[in-house]
mmCIF file of C-alpha atoms and ligand atoms in Angstrom:
data_model
loop_
_atom_site.group_PDB
_atom_site.id
_atom_site.type_symbol
_atom_site.label_atom_id
_atom_site.label_comp_id
_atom_site.label_asym_id
_atom_site.label_seq_id
_atom_site.Cartn_x
_atom_site.Cartn_y
_atom_site.Cartn_z
ATOM 1 C CA MET A 1 14.657 3.934 -35.814
ATOM 2 C CA TYR A 2 11.327 3.817 -36.633
ATOM 3 C CA GLN A 3 10.886 5.168 -40.251
ATOM 4 C CA PHE A 4 7.546 6.627 -41.822
ATOM 5 C CA GLY A 5 6.832 8.878 -45.268
ATOM 6 C CA GLU A 6 8.081 8.213 -48.708
ATOM 7 C CA LYS A 7 9.155 11.327 -50.717
ATOM 8 C CA ILE A 8 9.820 13.346 -47.410
ATOM 9 C CA ARG A 9 11.316 10.145 -44.729
ATOM 10 C CA PHE A 10 11.359 10.851 -41.020
ATOM 11 C CA ASP A 11 13.218 8.526 -39.210
ATOM 12 C CA LEU A 12 12.598 8.890 -35.437
ATOM 13 C CA PHE A 13 15.577 7.544 -32.610
ATOM 14 C CA GLY A 14 15.513 7.229 -28.904
ATOM 15 C CA LYS A 15 14.537 6.377 -25.310
ATOM 16 C CA SER A 16 12.964 7.908 -22.609
ATOM 17 C CA HIS A 17 16.756 7.249 -20.821
ATOM 18 C CA ALA A 18 18.980 7.768 -22.968
ATOM 19 C CA ASP A 19 21.436 10.474 -23.979
ATOM 20 C CA CYS A 20 18.569 11.754 -26.432
ATOM 21 C CA VAL A 21 16.000 11.388 -28.648
ATOM 22 C CA GLY A 22 15.830 12.734 -32.201
ATOM 23 C CA GLY A 23 14.840 12.729 -35.647
ATOM 24 C CA ILE A 24 16.519 12.503 -39.532
ATOM 25 C CA LEU A 25 14.584 14.477 -41.969
ATOM 26 C CA GLU A 26 14.812 13.068 -45.684
ATOM 27 C CA GLY A 27 13.821 14.911 -48.950
ATOM 28 C CA LEU A 28 13.018 18.498 -48.090
ATOM 29 C CA PRO A 29 14.447 20.477 -51.260
ATOM 30 C CA ALA A 30 17.693 22.354 -50.116
ATOM 31 C CA GLY A 31 16.962 26.793 -49.729
ATOM 32 C CA VAL A 32 13.656 26.362 -47.703
ATOM 33 C CA ARG A 33 13.992 29.436 -44.965
ATOM 34 C CA ILE A 34 13.217 27.047 -41.554
ATOM 35 C CA ASP A 35 12.750 29.916 -38.619
ATOM 36 C CA GLU A 36 14.243 27.820 -35.579
ATOM 37 C CA THR A 37 12.579 30.363 -32.851
ATOM 38 C CA GLU A 38 9.001 28.666 -34.275
ATOM 39 C CA ILE A 39 10.501 25.517 -33.558
ATOM 40 C CA ALA A 40 11.567 25.797 -29.992
ATOM 41 C CA GLU A 41 8.128 27.804 -29.384
ATOM 42 C CA ALA A 42 6.069 24.560 -31.108
ATOM 43 C CA VAL A 43 8.599 22.442 -29.151
ATOM 44 C CA ALA A 44 7.842 24.556 -25.505
ATOM 45 C CA LEU A 45 3.868 24.003 -26.719
ATOM 46 C CA ARG A 46 4.374 20.297 -25.485
ATOM 47 C CA LYS A 47 6.387 20.809 -22.031
ATOM 48 C CA PRO A 48 3.929 19.653 -19.168
ATOM 49 C CA VAL A 49 2.376 22.466 -17.121
ATOM 50 C CA ALA A 50 2.621 22.503 -13.386
ATOM 51 C CA LYS A 51 -0.086 19.708 -11.883
ATOM 52 C CA ILE A 52 -1.826 18.678 -15.136
ATOM 53 C CA GLY A 53 1.815 17.333 -16.485
ATOM 54 C CA THR A 54 4.339 15.296 -14.988
ATOM 55 C CA PRO A 55 7.594 17.207 -12.806
ATOM 56 C CA ARG A 56 10.029 15.745 -15.310
ATOM 57 C CA ALA A 57 11.745 18.863 -16.403
ATOM 58 C CA GLU A 58 13.436 18.795 -19.744
ATOM 59 C CA ASP A 59 15.046 22.020 -21.381
ATOM 60 C CA ASP A 60 14.045 20.237 -24.606
ATOM 61 C CA LYS A 61 16.669 22.168 -26.756
ATOM 62 C CA VAL A 62 16.368 21.410 -29.917
ATOM 63 C CA GLU A 63 19.616 20.924 -32.120
ATOM 64 C CA ILE A 64 20.205 20.804 -36.071
ATOM 65 C CA VAL A 65 23.262 18.603 -36.250
ATOM 66 C CA GLN A 66 22.937 18.999 -39.564
ATOM 67 C CA GLY A 67 21.087 19.682 -43.123
ATOM 68 C CA LEU A 68 20.427 23.810 -42.419
ATOM 69 C CA THR A 69 23.057 26.299 -43.525
ATOM 70 C CA ASP A 70 22.801 30.271 -43.175
ATOM 71 C CA GLY A 71 18.760 29.181 -41.638
ATOM 72 C CA LYS A 72 17.821 27.277 -45.328
ATOM 73 C CA THR A 73 17.687 23.485 -45.411
ATOM 74 C CA ASP A 74 21.124 22.363 -47.739
ATOM 75 C CA GLY A 75 19.969 19.282 -49.651
ATOM 76 C CA ASN A 76 21.504 17.381 -46.654
ATOM 77 C CA PRO A 77 19.453 15.017 -44.467
ATOM 78 C CA LEU A 78 18.267 17.280 -41.523
ATOM 79 C CA LEU A 79 19.314 15.503 -38.082
ATOM 80 C CA ILE A 80 17.841 16.895 -35.199
ATOM 81 C CA ILE A 81 18.676 15.736 -31.692
ATOM 82 C CA ILE A 82 16.873 16.820 -27.947
ATOM 83 C CA ARG A 83 19.389 15.559 -25.091
ATOM 84 C CA ASN A 84 17.791 13.938 -22.112
ATOM 85 C CA LYS A 85 18.885 15.643 -19.038
ATOM 86 C CA ASN A 86 16.190 14.636 -16.337
ATOM 87 C CA THR A 87 16.125 11.166 -15.796
ATOM 88 C CA ASP A 88 15.597 9.535 -12.859
ATOM 89 C CA GLY A 89 15.318 5.373 -13.514
ATOM 90 C CA SER A 90 14.951 3.975 -10.584
ATOM 91 C CA LYS A 91 11.151 3.913 -10.138
ATOM 92 C CA TYR A 92 11.018 1.726 -13.007
ATOM 93 C CA LEU A 93 12.850 -0.976 -12.076
ATOM 94 C CA LYS A 94 10.102 -2.914 -10.681
ATOM 95 C CA PHE A 95 8.142 -2.868 -13.905
ATOM 96 C CA SER A 96 10.602 -5.311 -15.179
ATOM 97 C CA THR A 97 8.823 -8.247 -13.016
ATOM 98 C CA THR A 98 5.458 -6.605 -12.441
ATOM 99 C CA PRO A 99 4.316 -5.009 -15.828
ATOM 100 C CA ARG A 100 1.967 -2.142 -15.564
ATOM 101 C CA PRO A 101 -1.685 -2.839 -17.109
ATOM 102 C CA GLY A 102 -1.995 -0.255 -20.376
ATOM 103 C CA HIS A 103 1.802 0.356 -20.745
ATOM 104 C CA ALA A 104 3.976 -1.075 -23.326
ATOM 105 C CA ASP A 105 5.312 -3.054 -20.634
ATOM 106 C CA LEU A 106 4.342 -6.743 -20.909
ATOM 107 C CA PRO A 107 4.616 -7.526 -24.781
ATOM 108 C CA ALA A 108 7.770 -5.333 -24.729
ATOM 109 C CA LEU A 109 9.801 -7.437 -22.101
ATOM 110 C CA VAL A 110 8.446 -10.396 -23.974
ATOM 111 C CA LYS A 111 9.430 -9.646 -26.987
ATOM 112 C CA PHE A 112 12.736 -7.548 -26.124
ATOM 113 C CA PRO A 113 14.607 -9.289 -23.676
ATOM 114 C CA GLU A 114 17.158 -6.437 -23.163
ATOM 115 C CA HIS A 115 14.187 -3.997 -22.761
ATOM 116 C CA ASP A 116 15.302 -0.839 -21.017
ATOM 117 C CA ILE A 117 12.329 -0.260 -18.926
ATOM 118 C CA ARG A 118 13.216 3.209 -17.208
ATOM 119 C CA GLY A 119 10.705 5.723 -18.493
ATOM 120 C CA GLY A 120 9.089 3.125 -21.030
ATOM 121 C CA GLY A 121 12.227 2.685 -22.928
ATOM 122 C CA GLN A 122 11.747 3.155 -26.607
ATOM 123 C CA PHE A 123 7.568 3.474 -25.926
ATOM 124 C CA SER A 124 8.090 6.453 -24.295
ATOM 125 C CA GLY A 125 5.564 9.943 -25.005
ATOM 126 C CA ARG A 126 9.558 11.535 -24.733
ATOM 127 C CA LEU A 127 9.727 11.008 -28.121
ATOM 128 C CA THR A 128 7.130 13.037 -29.407
ATOM 129 C CA VAL A 129 9.049 15.821 -28.752
ATOM 130 C CA ALA A 130 11.306 14.579 -31.647
ATOM 131 C CA ILE A 131 7.941 14.527 -33.671
ATOM 132 C CA VAL A 132 7.059 18.090 -32.683
ATOM 133 C CA ALA A 133 10.409 19.733 -33.825
ATOM 134 C CA THR A 134 10.426 17.978 -37.457
ATOM 135 C CA GLY A 135 7.132 18.267 -37.882
ATOM 136 C CA ASN A 136 7.275 22.022 -36.969
ATOM 137 C CA ILE A 137 9.957 22.484 -39.858
ATOM 138 C CA CYS A 138 6.923 20.355 -42.161
ATOM 139 C CA GLU A 139 4.210 22.874 -40.767
ATOM 140 C CA GLN A 140 6.966 25.669 -42.112
ATOM 141 C CA PHE A 141 7.792 24.046 -45.825
ATOM 142 C CA ASN A 142 3.898 23.738 -45.513
ATOM 143 C CA ARG A 143 3.206 26.873 -44.955
ATOM 144 C CA SER A 144 4.963 28.370 -48.429
ATOM 145 C CA PHE A 145 2.089 26.331 -50.194
ATOM 146 C CA GLY A 146 -0.929 27.854 -47.830
ATOM 147 C CA ILE A 147 -1.853 24.808 -46.384
ATOM 148 C CA GLU A 148 -1.490 24.980 -42.429
ATOM 149 C CA THR A 149 -2.688 22.948 -39.236
ATOM 150 C CA ALA A 150 -3.766 23.577 -35.910
ATOM 151 C CA ALA A 151 -5.171 21.185 -33.132
ATOM 152 C CA TYR A 152 -6.953 22.011 -29.862
ATOM 153 C CA THR A 153 -8.187 19.599 -26.915
ATOM 154 C CA SER A 154 -11.886 19.330 -27.645
ATOM 155 C CA SER A 155 -12.474 16.759 -24.527
ATOM 156 C CA ILE A 156 -11.065 16.313 -21.066
ATOM 157 C CA GLY A 157 -13.282 13.022 -19.410
ATOM 158 C CA ASN A 158 -16.843 14.005 -19.752
ATOM 159 C CA ILE A 159 -16.001 17.739 -20.116
ATOM 160 C CA GLU A 160 -16.391 18.491 -23.803
ATOM 161 C CA ASP A 161 -16.267 21.361 -26.305
ATOM 162 C CA LYS A 162 -19.810 20.964 -28.006
ATOM 163 C CA ASP A 163 -18.797 23.803 -30.654
ATOM 164 C CA ASP A 164 -17.112 22.961 -34.237
ATOM 165 C CA ARG A 165 -13.798 25.319 -34.076
ATOM 166 C CA SER A 166 -12.534 27.229 -36.479
ATOM 167 C CA PHE A 167 -9.190 27.251 -37.654
ATOM 168 C CA GLU A 168 -8.369 30.886 -35.846
ATOM 169 C CA GLU A 169 -10.127 29.628 -32.776
ATOM 170 C CA ALA A 170 -8.019 26.342 -32.646
ATOM 171 C CA ARG A 171 -4.942 28.558 -32.872
ATOM 172 C CA GLY A 172 -6.140 30.469 -29.823
ATOM 173 C CA SER A 173 -6.219 27.169 -27.533
ATOM 174 C CA ARG A 174 -1.875 28.031 -27.517
ATOM 175 C CA VAL A 175 -2.665 30.372 -24.451
ATOM 176 C CA TYR A 176 -4.511 27.855 -22.328
ATOM 177 C CA PRO A 177 -2.573 25.160 -20.409
ATOM 178 C CA THR A 178 -5.362 22.625 -21.327
ATOM 179 C CA ARG A 179 -4.968 23.761 -24.992
ATOM 180 C CA SER A 180 -9.098 24.286 -24.704
ATOM 181 C CA CYS A 181 -10.542 26.822 -26.699
ATOM 182 C CA THR A 182 -12.251 28.913 -24.308
ATOM 183 C CA GLU A 183 -11.190 30.052 -20.501
ATOM 184 C CA ASP A 184 -14.311 28.562 -19.066
ATOM 185 C CA LEU A 185 -13.344 25.412 -20.981
ATOM 186 C CA ASP A 186 -9.780 25.579 -19.620
ATOM 187 C CA LYS A 187 -10.562 26.040 -15.920
ATOM 188 C CA LYS A 188 -13.120 22.925 -15.970
ATOM 189 C CA MET A 189 -11.015 20.999 -18.134
ATOM 190 C CA TYR A 190 -7.999 21.810 -16.285
ATOM 191 C CA GLY A 191 -9.728 20.852 -12.620
ATOM 192 C CA ASP A 192 -10.703 17.685 -13.975
ATOM 193 C CA ILE A 193 -7.083 16.396 -14.761
ATOM 194 C CA VAL A 194 -6.462 17.616 -11.077
ATOM 195 C CA ALA A 195 -8.824 15.853 -9.691
ATOM 196 C CA ALA A 196 -7.936 12.656 -11.543
ATOM 197 C CA GLY A 197 -4.440 13.042 -10.299
ATOM 198 C CA ASN A 198 -5.268 13.860 -6.542
ATOM 199 C CA ASP A 199 -7.194 10.631 -6.829
ATOM 200 C CA GLY A 200 -4.042 8.605 -7.779
ATOM 201 C CA ASP A 201 -5.773 8.262 -11.421
ATOM 202 C CA SER A 202 -5.617 9.743 -14.791
ATOM 203 C CA VAL A 203 -7.704 11.104 -17.509
ATOM 204 C CA GLY A 204 -8.208 11.015 -21.525
ATOM 205 C CA GLY A 205 -9.505 12.905 -24.178
ATOM 206 C CA THR A 206 -9.788 14.677 -27.843
ATOM 207 C CA VAL A 207 -7.895 16.336 -29.725
ATOM 208 C CA THR A 208 -9.522 17.998 -33.107
ATOM 209 C CA CYS A 209 -7.307 18.908 -35.785
ATOM 210 C CA ILE A 210 -8.091 21.348 -38.346
ATOM 211 C CA THR A 211 -5.786 21.908 -41.927
ATOM 212 C CA GLU A 212 -7.158 24.608 -43.946
ATOM 213 C CA GLY A 213 -5.595 25.423 -47.931
ATOM 214 C CA LEU A 214 -5.657 21.454 -49.145
ATOM 215 C CA PRO A 215 -6.206 22.116 -52.719
ATOM 216 C CA ILE A 216 -8.755 20.014 -54.013
ATOM 217 C CA GLY A 217 -7.519 16.873 -55.130
ATOM 218 C CA PHE A 218 -4.895 16.947 -52.979
ATOM 219 C CA GLY A 219 -4.386 13.053 -51.664
ATOM 220 C CA GLY A 220 -4.084 9.531 -52.515
ATOM 221 C CA ILE A 221 -6.288 6.615 -53.338
ATOM 222 C CA TRP A 222 -6.968 3.515 -51.796
ATOM 223 C CA PHE A 223 -4.442 2.724 -49.251
ATOM 224 C CA ASP A 224 -3.050 5.496 -50.075
ATOM 225 C CA ALA A 225 -5.876 8.002 -49.505
ATOM 226 C CA LEU A 226 -4.971 10.972 -47.340
ATOM 227 C CA ASP A 227 -7.402 9.812 -44.697
ATOM 228 C CA ALA A 228 -5.694 6.426 -44.019
ATOM 229 C CA LEU A 229 -2.254 7.755 -44.031
ATOM 230 C CA ILE A 230 -3.479 10.263 -41.088
ATOM 231 C CA ALA A 231 -4.870 7.409 -39.687
ATOM 232 C CA LYS A 232 -1.722 5.904 -39.454
ATOM 233 C CA ALA A 233 0.419 7.985 -38.653
ATOM 234 C CA MET A 234 -2.176 9.397 -35.534
ATOM 235 C CA PHE A 235 -2.109 5.354 -34.426
ATOM 236 C CA GLY A 236 1.514 5.572 -34.328
ATOM 237 C CA ILE A 237 1.695 8.291 -31.918
ATOM 238 C CA PRO A 238 1.641 6.679 -28.721
ATOM 239 C CA ALA A 239 -1.608 6.353 -26.301
ATOM 240 C CA CYS A 240 -3.718 7.036 -29.134
ATOM 241 C CA LYS A 241 -6.866 4.719 -29.521
ATOM 242 C CA GLY A 242 -8.832 6.010 -32.410
ATOM 243 C CA ILE A 243 -9.674 8.855 -35.010
ATOM 244 C CA GLU A 244 -12.413 10.352 -36.951
ATOM 245 C CA PHE A 245 -12.883 12.422 -40.125
ATOM 246 C CA GLY A 246 -15.962 14.708 -39.922
ATOM 247 C CA LYS A 247 -18.560 13.320 -38.044
ATOM 248 C CA GLY A 248 -16.749 10.016 -38.465
ATOM 249 C CA PHE A 249 -19.459 7.342 -36.416
ATOM 250 C CA GLY A 250 -22.018 10.025 -36.006
ATOM 251 C CA LEU A 251 -21.932 9.373 -39.997
ATOM 252 C CA GLY A 252 -23.808 5.935 -38.835
ATOM 253 C CA ARG A 253 -26.697 7.467 -37.315
ATOM 254 C CA MET A 254 -27.323 9.674 -40.403
ATOM 255 C CA ARG A 255 -29.054 8.883 -43.935
ATOM 256 C CA GLY A 256 -27.097 10.465 -46.863
ATOM 257 C CA SER A 257 -29.864 13.160 -47.173
ATOM 258 C CA GLN A 258 -28.092 14.609 -44.145
ATOM 259 C CA SER A 259 -24.625 13.855 -44.206
ATOM 260 C CA ASN A 260 -23.605 14.533 -47.921
ATOM 261 C CA ASP A 261 -22.158 17.933 -48.334
ATOM 262 C CA PRO A 262 -23.748 19.939 -50.730
ATOM 263 C CA TYR A 263 -21.628 22.186 -53.047
ATOM 264 C CA TYR A 264 -21.901 25.617 -54.340
ATOM 265 C CA TYR A 265 -19.818 28.067 -56.413
ATOM 266 C CA ASP A 266 -18.707 31.095 -54.671
ATOM 267 C CA ASN A 267 -15.423 31.734 -56.439
ATOM 268 C CA GLY A 268 -14.813 27.907 -56.940
ATOM 269 C CA VAL A 269 -16.591 25.007 -55.871
ATOM 270 C CA ARG A 270 -17.163 25.056 -52.287
ATOM 271 C CA THR A 271 -19.085 22.762 -49.598
ATOM 272 C CA ARG A 272 -22.182 24.018 -47.404
ATOM 273 C CA THR A 273 -20.709 21.528 -44.474
ATOM 274 C CA ASN A 274 -18.256 19.655 -43.707
ATOM 275 C CA ASN A 275 -19.637 16.102 -42.030
ATOM 276 C CA MET A 276 -16.763 14.184 -44.534
ATOM 277 C CA GLY A 277 -13.951 16.648 -42.859
ATOM 278 C CA GLY A 278 -13.104 17.555 -45.872
ATOM 279 C CA ILE A 279 -11.982 13.661 -47.625
ATOM 280 C CA VAL A 280 -13.859 12.194 -50.027
ATOM 281 C CA GLY A 281 -12.619 9.669 -52.208
ATOM 282 C CA GLY A 282 -9.310 9.688 -49.965
ATOM 283 C CA MET A 283 -8.933 13.495 -51.321
ATOM 284 C CA SER A 284 -9.205 16.489 -50.542
ATOM 285 C CA ASP A 285 -12.799 17.973 -51.507
ATOM 286 C CA GLY A 286 -11.734 21.906 -50.616
ATOM 287 C CA ALA A 287 -13.145 21.947 -46.904
ATOM 288 C CA PRO A 288 -10.831 22.000 -44.129
ATOM 289 C CA MET A 289 -9.616 18.369 -43.668
ATOM 290 C CA VAL A 290 -10.974 17.686 -39.742
ATOM 291 C CA PHE A 291 -10.436 14.941 -37.851
ATOM 292 C CA ARG A 292 -10.388 14.115 -34.041
ATOM 293 C CA THR A 293 -8.099 11.231 -32.248
ATOM 294 C CA VAL A 294 -8.879 9.957 -28.668
ATOM 295 C CA PHE A 295 -6.148 9.392 -26.146
ATOM 296 C CA LYS A 296 -6.771 6.754 -23.452
ATOM 297 C CA PRO A 297 -5.661 7.763 -19.777
ATOM 298 C CA THR A 298 -2.475 7.743 -19.073
ATOM 299 C CA PRO A 299 -1.606 3.946 -17.910
ATOM 300 C CA SER A 300 1.017 4.708 -15.058
ATOM 301 C CA ILE A 301 -1.289 5.437 -12.424
ATOM 302 C CA ALA A 302 -0.923 5.783 -8.364
ATOM 303 C CA LYS A 303 -3.746 3.659 -7.833
ATOM 304 C CA GLU A 304 -3.124 0.220 -6.810
ATOM 305 C CA GLN A 305 -3.827 -2.811 -9.839
ATOM 306 C CA ASP A 306 -3.549 -6.352 -10.656
ATOM 307 C CA THR A 307 -0.935 -7.389 -12.337
ATOM 308 C CA VAL A 308 1.037 -10.907 -12.716
ATOM 309 C CA ASP A 309 4.929 -11.202 -11.114
ATOM 310 C CA LEU A 310 6.717 -12.831 -14.348
ATOM 311 C CA ASP A 311 9.462 -14.093 -12.306
ATOM 312 C CA ARG A 312 7.714 -16.166 -9.724
ATOM 313 C CA ASN A 313 4.638 -16.885 -12.185
ATOM 314 C CA CYS A 314 2.215 -15.942 -10.051
ATOM 315 C CA ASN A 315 -0.969 -12.662 -9.295
ATOM 316 C CA ASP A 316 0.412 -9.716 -8.290
ATOM 317 C CA LYS A 317 -0.137 -5.943 -7.250
ATOM 318 C CA VAL A 318 1.497 -2.541 -8.984
ATOM 319 C CA ALA A 319 1.027 0.945 -8.040
ATOM 320 C CA VAL A 320 3.136 3.408 -10.089
ATOM 321 C CA THR A 321 4.687 6.015 -8.090
ATOM 322 C CA GLY A 322 7.544 7.619 -10.724
ATOM 323 C CA ARG A 323 6.678 10.661 -12.448
ATOM 324 C CA HIS A 324 3.888 11.174 -14.988
ATOM 325 C CA ASP A 325 1.250 13.124 -16.752
ATOM 326 C CA PRO A 326 -1.852 12.935 -15.213
ATOM 327 C CA CYS A 327 -3.479 13.450 -18.573
ATOM 328 C CA ILE A 328 -1.799 13.427 -22.018
ATOM 329 C CA VAL A 329 -4.348 15.120 -24.407
ATOM 330 C CA PRO A 330 -2.575 18.782 -23.725
ATOM 331 C CA ARG A 331 0.522 17.694 -24.360
ATOM 332 C CA ALA A 332 -0.441 15.996 -27.231
ATOM 333 C CA VAL A 333 -2.180 18.778 -29.352
ATOM 334 C CA ILE A 334 0.998 19.792 -30.913
ATOM 335 C CA VAL A 335 2.268 16.380 -31.489
ATOM 336 C CA VAL A 336 -1.022 15.557 -33.362
ATOM 337 C CA GLU A 337 -0.482 18.893 -35.116
ATOM 338 C CA CYS A 338 3.075 18.115 -36.173
ATOM 339 C CA MET A 339 2.400 14.813 -37.106
ATOM 340 C CA THR A 340 0.027 15.977 -39.479
ATOM 341 C CA ALA A 341 2.179 18.267 -40.754
ATOM 342 C CA LEU A 342 4.635 15.417 -41.466
ATOM 343 C CA VAL A 343 2.185 13.682 -43.584
ATOM 344 C CA ILE A 344 1.030 16.904 -45.601
ATOM 345 C CA ALA A 345 4.644 17.713 -46.608
ATOM 346 C CA ASP A 346 5.337 14.344 -47.757
ATOM 347 C CA GLN A 347 1.838 14.116 -50.335
ATOM 348 C CA ILE A 348 3.213 17.900 -51.276
ATOM 349 C CA MET A 349 6.432 16.203 -52.586
ATOM 350 C CA LYS A 350 4.091 13.308 -53.898
ATOM 351 C CA GLU A 351 1.884 15.800 -55.819
ATOM 352 C CA LYS A 352 4.582 17.262 -57.029
ATOM 353 C CA VAL A 353 2.995 20.942 -56.230
ATOM 354 C CA MET A 354 6.898 21.701 -56.338
ATOM 355 C CA GLU A 355 6.333 21.888 -60.255
HETATM 356 C C1 FMN B 401 3.259 13.708 -25.004
HETATM 357 C C2 FMN B 401 3.011 11.962 -24.736
HETATM 358 C C3 FMN B 401 2.816 12.192 -23.241
HETATM 359 C C4 FMN B 401 3.070 10.817 -22.265
HETATM 360 N N1 FMN B 401 3.409 10.517 -21.077
HETATM 361 C C5 FMN B 401 2.999 9.325 -20.203
HETATM 362 C C6 FMN B 401 3.442 8.898 -19.123
HETATM 363 O O1 FMN B 401 3.621 10.179 -18.561
HETATM 364 N N2 FMN B 401 3.020 8.281 -18.372
HETATM 365 C C7 FMN B 401 2.622 6.974 -19.028
HETATM 366 O O2 FMN B 401 1.920 6.065 -18.493
HETATM 367 N N3 FMN B 401 2.398 7.046 -20.664
HETATM 368 C C8 FMN B 401 2.466 8.203 -21.066
HETATM 369 N N4 FMN B 401 2.363 8.228 -21.957
HETATM 370 C C9 FMN B 401 1.708 7.201 -22.845
HETATM 371 C C10 FMN B 401 2.323 5.867 -22.898
HETATM 372 O O3 FMN B 401 3.941 6.451 -23.759
HETATM 373 C C11 FMN B 401 1.787 4.763 -24.132
HETATM 374 O O4 FMN B 401 0.691 4.820 -22.959
HETATM 375 C C12 FMN B 401 2.122 3.612 -23.830
HETATM 376 O O5 FMN B 401 3.778 3.668 -24.518
HETATM 377 C C13 FMN B 401 1.566 2.720 -24.666
HETATM 378 O O6 FMN B 401 1.169 2.903 -26.203
HETATM 379 P P1 FMN B 401 -0.129 2.458 -26.504
HETATM 380 O O7 FMN B 401 -1.036 3.317 -25.524
HETATM 381 O O8 FMN B 401 -0.470 3.132 -27.869
HETATM 382 O O9 FMN B 401 -0.713 1.234 -26.115
HETATM 383 C C14 FMN B 401 2.513 9.721 -22.996
HETATM 384 C C15 FMN B 401 2.475 10.201 -23.867
HETATM 385 C C16 FMN B 401 2.622 11.145 -24.743
HETATM 386 C C17 FMN B 401 1.818 10.742 -26.386
#
C-alpha cells in the first residue's frame, strides 16, 4: 500500500491486472454526508473517450465496503474497491525482457524480481480511479467548509489555452472530451490527440487546477507548506513531470514590482493580481490557489524505439501494440482535482477548522 496524508490518511492499493484497485481513507469525522452519485460522476470523468483514450473499457463501479452507514461516514476507515474486469495481459509479457522506454518497466524489473508487468502492475494509471473515488469524498467534505476545487486542460502539445480561466470555466470543462474550456480548443486538442495516435505516437500537455475558498493563513510552513504538499501529491500521479504555482517559472523573468500581488480592502483583504497562485509563505493569501502541472506524452507508443534485451544483454527494439491512451491529460484532469481535494481535507483537519 502507498500512503499519503497525516490527519486524513489515504492508502492506495492494487495493480492494473489484479482483481481490484482501491483505497482506504482514515480520519474523516463521523457524520459527514456522502453522495455516492457524485462519486460515480467523478469516476466517470476519468473514463477514456473514444479515439483519445485507451480502448480498455471498465465499468468502474465504486464499492464502499465499509465506513459509510445510511449515507454518512460512521467513523470507521472507508474501504473502497473498484474491480478490474477488462484485463488482457498478453501484450505486456515481452516488456519483461525488452522494457518500454519512458515507462517504469526497467527500474521495476531490476528492483522487484517478482514484478507483475501486465498493464504496468502497480505503476499503472489504473490505480488513479481509486484516487478519484476517495478524493471526491474529500471534495464533498471540503465543500462543507466552503472550499472547492476544479481543474481543466490548459494545453495539449502546442495547442495552448492562453487565458487565465475562472473557477466556473474550469468546472465548465466537464462537458468537453478533452476537458478544455471552450469548444474551439476542444476541437483542436481532440484533433491533435487523434493525429498523434494515428501516427503511432502520443502527446503530452498541462492541467491547471483552481481551489477557491481557502481562508488567509491556511497551510503550513517549510516542509509542510501547502505548495510543498500539493507538489508532493502531484508528483505521486504517474506521468506528472512538473508543477508551477501562479506565474511559476515566468516569475524568473519579472521584477518584484511586477510579480508582487498588491493588497486592497473589499469586504476583507484581497489581492489585485494572483501571480503567486494564492500561496505566500506556504499559506493561502486568500486568493484562489492556482497551479499548473505537466503530464508527459504517454510512454507506450506503437512507433518502434530503441531498448535493450535484458536476457541476452544486447540492444533491441520495442513497439507497443497493447491498449493505451494516446494522451493522458484529459483523464488526468479529474485525478489532479481529487488529489488536491485529499491534500486540502488533510489540511482542514490539521488546522482544526472543525473546532
Ligand atoms: C490516468 C492515467 C492514464 C495512463 N495511461 C497510460 C497508458 O495508457 N499507457 C502508458 O504507457 N502509460 C499510461 N500512464 C502513465 C504511466 O502510468 C506512467 O508514465 C508510468 O507509470 C511511469 O511513471 P512516470 O511517468 O511517473 O515516470 C497513465 C497515467 C495516468 C495518470
